[in-house]
Short mmCIF file of C-alpha atoms in Angstrom, two decimals:
data_model
loop_
_atom_site.label_atom_id
_atom_site.label_comp_id
_atom_site.label_asym_id
_atom_site.label_seq_id
_atom_site.Cartn_x
_atom_site.Cartn_y
_atom_site.Cartn_z
CA MET A 1 0.34 0.08 0.13
CA SER A 2 1.45 3.42 -1.04
CA GLY A 3 1.64 6.02 1.33
CA ARG A 4 -0.81 8.16 -0.78
CA GLN A 5 -3.45 5.33 -0.29
CA LEU A 6 -2.68 5.13 3.27
CA ALA A 7 -3.22 9.02 3.88
CA ALA A 8 -6.32 8.68 1.56
CA ILE A 9 -7.93 5.93 4.12
CA LEU A 10 -6.95 7.74 7.41
CA GLY A 11 -8.60 10.83 5.76
CA VAL A 12 -11.63 8.93 5.36
CA LEU A 13 -11.46 7.32 8.85
CA ALA A 14 -11.06 11.06 10.30
CA LEU A 15 -14.02 12.32 8.76
CA MET A 16 -16.25 9.31 9.90
CA LEU A 17 -15.09 9.97 13.28
CA ALA A 18 -15.89 13.59 13.05
CA GLY A 19 -19.12 12.63 11.85
CA TRP A 20 -19.74 9.95 14.54
CA LEU A 21 -18.71 12.54 17.27
CA ALA A 22 -20.91 15.25 15.66
CA LEU A 23 -23.97 12.69 15.74
CA ARG A 24 -22.90 11.30 19.35
CA ASP A 25 -23.07 14.93 20.59
CA ARG A 26 -26.36 15.83 18.82
CA ASP A 27 -27.75 12.51 20.58
CA ASP A 28 -26.50 13.49 23.76
CA ALA A 29 -27.92 17.12 23.73
CA GLY A 30 -31.27 15.76 23.11
CA ARG A 31 -31.08 12.55 25.38
CA ASP A 32 -29.52 14.54 28.01
CA GLY A 33 -30.71 18.27 27.73
CA LEU A 34 -31.89 19.89 30.90
CA ASP A 35 -35.55 20.52 30.83
CA LEU A 36 -36.23 23.23 33.17
CA GLY A 37 -39.49 23.89 31.96
CA ALA A 38 -40.82 20.52 32.93
CA ARG A 39 -39.75 21.02 36.47
CA ILE A 40 -41.15 24.57 36.90
CA GLY A 41 -44.63 24.62 35.44
CA ALA A 42 -46.96 27.54 36.04
CA ASP A 43 -48.68 28.95 39.13
CA VAL A 44 -45.38 30.07 40.66
CA THR A 45 -45.88 32.41 43.60
CA TYR A 46 -42.18 32.12 45.20
CA VAL A 47 -38.74 32.41 43.73
CA ARG A 48 -35.33 32.82 45.69
CA ILE A 49 -32.16 33.69 44.16
CA ASP A 50 -29.12 33.26 46.41
CA ALA A 51 -26.18 35.72 44.51
CA PRO A 52 -22.44 35.02 45.30
CA GLY A 53 -21.24 37.05 47.99
CA GLY A 54 -24.39 36.49 50.05
CA THR A 55 -26.71 38.35 48.59
CA THR A 56 -30.49 37.27 48.54
CA ILE A 57 -33.53 38.12 46.15
CA GLU A 58 -36.90 36.88 47.14
CA LEU A 59 -39.48 37.22 44.64
CA GLU A 60 -43.14 36.75 46.14
CA ARG A 61 -46.36 37.02 44.81
CA ARG A 62 -48.58 38.83 47.26
CA GLY A 63 -52.35 39.57 46.25
CA ASP A 64 -52.56 40.57 42.56
CA GLY A 65 -48.86 41.71 42.41
CA TRP A 66 -45.00 40.81 43.27
CA THR A 67 -42.62 41.98 45.49
CA VAL A 68 -39.02 41.92 45.57
CA ASN A 69 -37.56 41.49 49.33
CA GLY A 70 -40.85 43.21 50.58
CA TYR A 71 -40.83 46.05 48.12
CA PRO A 72 -43.17 46.51 44.92
CA ALA A 73 -41.66 44.60 41.70
CA VAL A 74 -42.16 44.95 38.04
CA ASP A 75 -45.08 42.84 37.54
CA SER A 76 -44.59 42.36 33.81
CA LEU A 77 -41.06 41.21 34.36
CA VAL A 78 -41.39 38.74 36.92
CA GLU A 79 -44.43 37.23 34.79
CA ALA A 80 -42.42 37.24 31.73
CA THR A 81 -39.42 35.57 33.31
CA LEU A 82 -41.36 32.62 34.72
CA GLY A 83 -43.41 32.24 31.63
CA ALA A 84 -40.06 31.83 29.58
CA LEU A 85 -38.59 29.50 32.27
CA ASP A 86 -41.71 27.37 31.89
CA THR A 87 -41.58 27.29 28.14
CA LEU A 88 -37.82 26.78 27.70
CA PRO A 89 -36.73 24.21 25.16
CA PRO A 90 -34.34 21.56 26.83
CA GLY A 91 -30.81 23.04 27.48
CA ARG A 92 -27.83 21.78 25.18
CA LEU A 93 -25.01 19.51 27.04
CA ILE A 94 -21.96 21.23 26.80
CA ALA A 95 -19.82 19.35 29.43
CA ARG A 96 -20.19 16.26 31.83
CA ARG A 97 -17.77 16.44 34.32
CA ALA A 98 -17.02 18.78 37.47
CA ALA A 99 -13.82 19.45 36.14
CA SER A 100 -15.70 22.33 33.63
CA HIS A 101 -17.59 23.92 36.44
CA GLU A 102 -14.99 26.34 37.33
CA ARG A 103 -14.62 27.49 33.99
CA LEU A 104 -18.16 28.10 33.55
CA GLY A 105 -18.82 30.07 36.53
CA LEU A 106 -20.78 27.00 38.17
CA THR A 107 -19.05 26.22 41.14
CA PRO A 108 -21.12 26.83 44.30
CA ASP A 109 -19.18 30.05 45.36
CA ALA A 110 -19.15 31.70 41.93
CA ALA A 111 -22.86 30.46 40.61
CA HIS A 112 -26.21 31.95 41.52
CA ARG A 113 -28.40 29.37 43.10
CA VAL A 114 -32.20 29.56 42.11
CA ARG A 115 -35.04 27.78 43.56
CA VAL A 116 -38.55 28.27 42.14
CA GLY A 117 -41.31 26.99 44.21
CA PRO A 118 -42.56 27.12 47.86
CA VAL A 119 -39.90 27.55 50.63
CA GLY A 120 -38.30 24.48 51.75
CA ARG A 121 -39.82 22.31 48.66
CA PRO A 122 -39.09 24.18 45.71
CA ALA A 123 -40.19 22.75 42.42
CA ALA A 124 -37.08 22.96 40.55
CA GLU A 125 -33.23 24.27 41.76
CA PHE A 126 -30.55 25.05 39.60
CA LEU A 127 -27.33 27.07 39.34
CA VAL A 128 -26.45 30.01 36.86
CA GLY A 129 -23.07 30.23 36.05
CA GLY A 130 -21.27 32.31 33.55
CA SER A 131 -22.20 33.31 29.73
CA GLY A 132 -20.69 32.15 26.14
CA THR A 133 -21.75 32.71 22.76
CA ASP A 134 -25.17 30.55 23.14
CA GLY A 135 -26.48 31.56 26.55
CA ARG A 136 -25.96 31.15 30.17
CA PHE A 137 -24.34 27.79 31.41
CA VAL A 138 -26.72 25.88 33.95
CA ARG A 139 -26.38 22.83 35.95
CA LEU A 140 -28.26 20.95 38.51
CA PRO A 141 -26.97 21.29 42.34
CA ASP A 142 -24.88 18.09 42.94
CA GLU A 143 -25.02 16.92 39.35
CA GLU A 144 -21.95 17.24 37.22
CA PRO A 145 -23.36 17.68 33.72
CA SER A 146 -23.60 21.42 32.64
CA TYR A 147 -25.63 22.77 29.94
CA VAL A 148 -26.27 26.05 27.90
CA LEU A 149 -29.48 27.96 27.98
CA PRO A 150 -30.94 31.19 26.40
CA ALA A 151 -29.15 34.29 27.68
CA GLU A 152 -32.37 36.49 27.48
CA VAL A 153 -34.20 33.84 30.00
CA MET A 154 -31.54 33.49 32.39
CA GLU A 155 -30.07 36.95 32.45
CA PRO A 156 -32.85 38.39 34.69
CA LEU A 157 -32.16 35.76 37.18
CA VAL A 158 -28.40 37.13 37.79
CA ASP A 159 -29.09 40.71 37.87
CA GLY A 160 -29.53 42.66 41.31
CA GLU A 161 -32.51 43.64 43.23
CA ALA A 162 -32.96 47.27 41.87
CA ALA A 163 -33.44 45.47 38.02
CA TRP A 164 -36.60 43.79 39.57
CA ARG A 165 -38.01 46.56 41.46
CA ASP A 166 -40.80 49.37 40.09
CA PHE A 167 -39.01 52.61 39.94
CA THR A 168 -42.41 54.21 39.53
CA ILE A 169 -43.20 56.49 42.95
CA ALA A 170 -46.54 57.85 41.67
CA ARG A 171 -49.19 58.13 38.57
CA VAL A 172 -51.23 60.99 38.49
CA ASP A 173 -54.35 61.89 36.99
CA THR A 174 -53.84 65.41 36.08
CA ALA A 175 -56.62 65.87 34.36
CA ALA A 176 -58.49 65.71 37.83
CA LEU A 177 -56.18 68.01 39.79
CA ARG A 178 -57.73 71.16 40.83
CA ARG A 179 -55.10 72.42 43.16
CA ILE A 180 -51.44 71.83 44.12
CA VAL A 181 -49.52 73.37 46.96
CA ILE A 182 -45.93 73.58 47.19
CA ARG A 183 -44.06 73.65 50.21
CA ARG A 184 -40.73 74.57 51.42
CA GLY A 185 -39.35 74.55 54.50
CA GLY A 186 -42.93 74.32 56.12
CA GLU A 187 -44.10 77.38 54.09
CA THR A 188 -45.97 77.75 51.09
CA ALA A 189 -44.09 78.50 48.09
CA ALA A 190 -46.60 78.19 45.53
CA GLU A 191 -50.59 77.43 45.67
CA LEU A 192 -51.63 76.47 41.94
CA THR A 193 -55.47 75.88 41.46
CA ARG A 194 -58.15 75.81 38.77
CA GLU A 195 -61.82 75.39 38.18
CA LEU A 196 -62.97 72.02 36.59
CA ALA A 197 -66.25 71.97 34.96
CA GLY A 198 -66.24 68.21 35.00
CA GLY A 199 -64.39 65.66 36.47
CA ASP A 200 -62.19 64.42 33.14
CA GLY A 201 -60.86 67.85 32.94
CA ARG A 202 -62.87 69.19 30.10
CA GLY A 203 -63.85 72.86 30.43
CA ALA A 204 -61.25 73.39 32.99
CA THR A 205 -59.92 76.89 33.56
CA PRO A 206 -56.35 77.76 33.05
CA TRP A 207 -54.10 77.21 36.12
CA ARG A 208 -53.64 80.17 38.25
CA VAL A 209 -50.33 80.38 40.90
CA ASN A 210 -51.09 82.62 43.86
CA GLY A 211 -54.08 84.28 41.98
CA VAL A 212 -52.13 85.22 38.97
CA PRO A 213 -52.15 83.19 35.83
CA ALA A 214 -49.57 80.53 35.57
CA ASP A 215 -47.17 79.95 32.59
CA THR A 216 -49.02 77.38 30.27
CA ALA A 217 -45.62 75.79 28.70
CA ARG A 218 -44.14 75.50 32.36
CA MET A 219 -47.30 73.92 33.83
CA ARG A 220 -47.49 71.65 31.16
CA LEU A 221 -43.96 70.48 32.21
CA TYR A 222 -45.02 70.17 35.76
CA LEU A 223 -48.04 68.19 34.97
CA ASP A 224 -46.10 65.82 32.63
CA ALA A 225 -43.80 64.93 35.37
CA LEU A 226 -46.51 64.26 37.85
CA ALA A 227 -48.16 61.97 35.40
CA GLU A 228 -45.67 59.39 35.92
CA LEU A 229 -43.13 60.36 38.53
CA ARG A 230 -40.09 57.56 38.20
CA ALA A 231 -37.19 57.31 40.45
CA THR A 232 -33.52 57.19 39.49
CA GLY A 233 -32.65 54.30 41.96
CA PHE A 234 -33.04 53.52 45.58
CA PRO A 235 -30.81 54.83 48.31
CA ALA A 236 -28.77 53.02 50.75
CA ASP A 237 -30.37 52.22 54.08
CA SER A 238 -27.80 54.32 55.80
CA PHE A 239 -29.24 57.53 53.51
CA VAL A 240 -32.88 56.32 54.37
CA TYR A 241 -32.25 56.30 58.14
CA ALA A 242 -30.67 59.43 58.02
CA ALA A 243 -33.80 61.12 56.08
CA ASP A 244 -35.82 63.55 58.02
CA PHE A 245 -39.45 63.37 56.51
CA GLU A 246 -41.02 64.79 59.46
CA ASN A 247 -39.55 68.01 58.31
CA PRO A 248 -38.83 67.50 54.65
CA ALA A 249 -37.34 70.25 52.57
CA ALA A 250 -40.26 70.39 50.47
CA ALA A 251 -43.55 68.70 49.99
CA VAL A 252 -46.17 68.85 47.28
CA ASP A 253 -49.58 68.31 48.03
CA LEU A 254 -52.14 67.16 44.93
CA TYR A 255 -56.05 67.83 45.60
CA THR A 256 -59.01 66.85 43.28
CA GLY A 257 -61.51 67.81 45.91
CA GLY A 258 -63.12 71.42 45.15
CA THR A 259 -62.97 72.70 48.72
CA ALA A 260 -60.31 74.22 51.06
CA LEU A 261 -61.47 71.24 53.71
CA THR A 262 -60.72 68.39 51.49
CA GLY A 263 -57.24 66.88 52.17
CA PRO A 264 -54.73 66.14 49.59
CA ASP A 265 -55.00 62.63 47.70
CA LEU A 266 -51.43 62.42 47.54
CA SER A 267 -48.61 64.17 49.31
CA LEU A 268 -44.82 63.94 48.01
CA LEU A 269 -42.12 64.63 50.67
CA LEU A 270 -38.65 65.85 49.59
CA SER A 271 -35.95 65.33 52.07
CA THR A 272 -32.32 66.45 51.75
CA GLY A 273 -31.25 69.55 50.08
CA LEU A 274 -32.90 69.96 46.47
CA ASP A 275 -29.43 70.45 45.24
CA HIS A 276 -28.10 67.01 46.40
CA PRO A 277 -27.28 64.76 43.85
CA ASP A 278 -30.00 62.35 44.64
CA VAL A 279 -32.95 64.12 46.30
CA LEU A 280 -34.62 61.52 48.32
CA VAL A 281 -38.78 61.33 47.69
CA ARG A 282 -41.50 59.24 49.40
CA ARG A 283 -45.15 59.26 49.41
CA ALA A 284 -46.68 60.43 52.58
CA ASP A 285 -48.73 57.30 52.50
CA ASP A 286 -46.14 54.76 51.86
CA PRO A 287 -42.66 54.23 53.60
CA ILE A 288 -40.65 53.09 50.55
CA VAL A 289 -37.58 56.05 49.70
CA TYR A 290 -36.81 56.79 46.12
CA ALA A 291 -33.73 58.63 44.91
CA LEU A 292 -35.02 61.42 42.47
CA ASP A 293 -33.05 63.51 39.92
CA PRO A 294 -32.31 66.78 41.32
CA ARG A 295 -33.58 68.90 38.39
CA LEU A 296 -36.87 66.86 38.50
CA ALA A 297 -37.20 67.67 42.26
CA ASN A 298 -36.58 71.33 41.57
CA LEU A 299 -39.34 71.46 39.19
CA LEU A 300 -42.02 69.57 41.49
CA ALA A 301 -40.79 72.27 44.32
CA ALA A 302 -40.97 75.27 42.11
CA THR A 303 -41.76 78.69 43.44
CA ALA A 304 -44.47 81.07 42.56
CA ALA A 305 -42.01 83.28 40.90
CA THR A 306 -40.80 80.50 38.56
CA LEU A 307 -44.38 79.16 37.53
CA ARG A 308 -46.25 82.57 36.95
CA ALA A 309 -46.56 83.81 33.50
CA GLY A 310 -43.79 86.06 32.76
CA GLY A 311 -41.63 84.87 35.50
#
């Protein structure tokens, strides 16, 4: 047998081996794929995520909505994530041995441990590690095989608490407002009033500030800010504990009632100086404290001079 013939035979054998390995890997992926969706199912009411370093995130359904560590969560994000987990296709097997765990970020001290289901008896428990071109690496606790699952489904599970929280401070039906009182340091800085012909805002008279016409463009900006007031983030507990909401730097009282005896429907309390990088704000009827952009804080706490026409 000539050298050329031997090389040709070896080449054919190499191609056959490569084809067999590819078929084996494909069969292994189908046979040994991780089917998380079958483990999780629908009607989940509790999820616990233990992140590296000791941080814990608890998602819990309470009534009609979700909370994250006791704070309001973005319901649509939680539901979308759980729905995606429930309908996941089986994850593809990428490694069989524990020797790959460190490289894939799947060691117990490096991975996020996710438990889906009731406390103490979760329907599914798995580790989420690092990411590759095909997605995030996942394995089951106490098992060696590692899999890859779509990154867009796994990513929310490795985000921090703030990613799950609802940044909405208040949503206000500005068409129904009749009166806005802005206080600074306990003193009234501006009183905005108008008359409504109906409860839907139609037939309303123009806004007036301290009895004189208010600037239309500035009032539009003001009301747009109130319509959906959103935070920039959430302050650390040390800042929250130090904030003085009993004597706020400013407050905004919103009224839909037409008489002076009617109490505010909503009061916003602004702590810290209004020039602070993050102004702390909370609703008078809710203890949750948010961080607010100082430019937005100064708009909400505007004086009569800046809101009146020609001011």
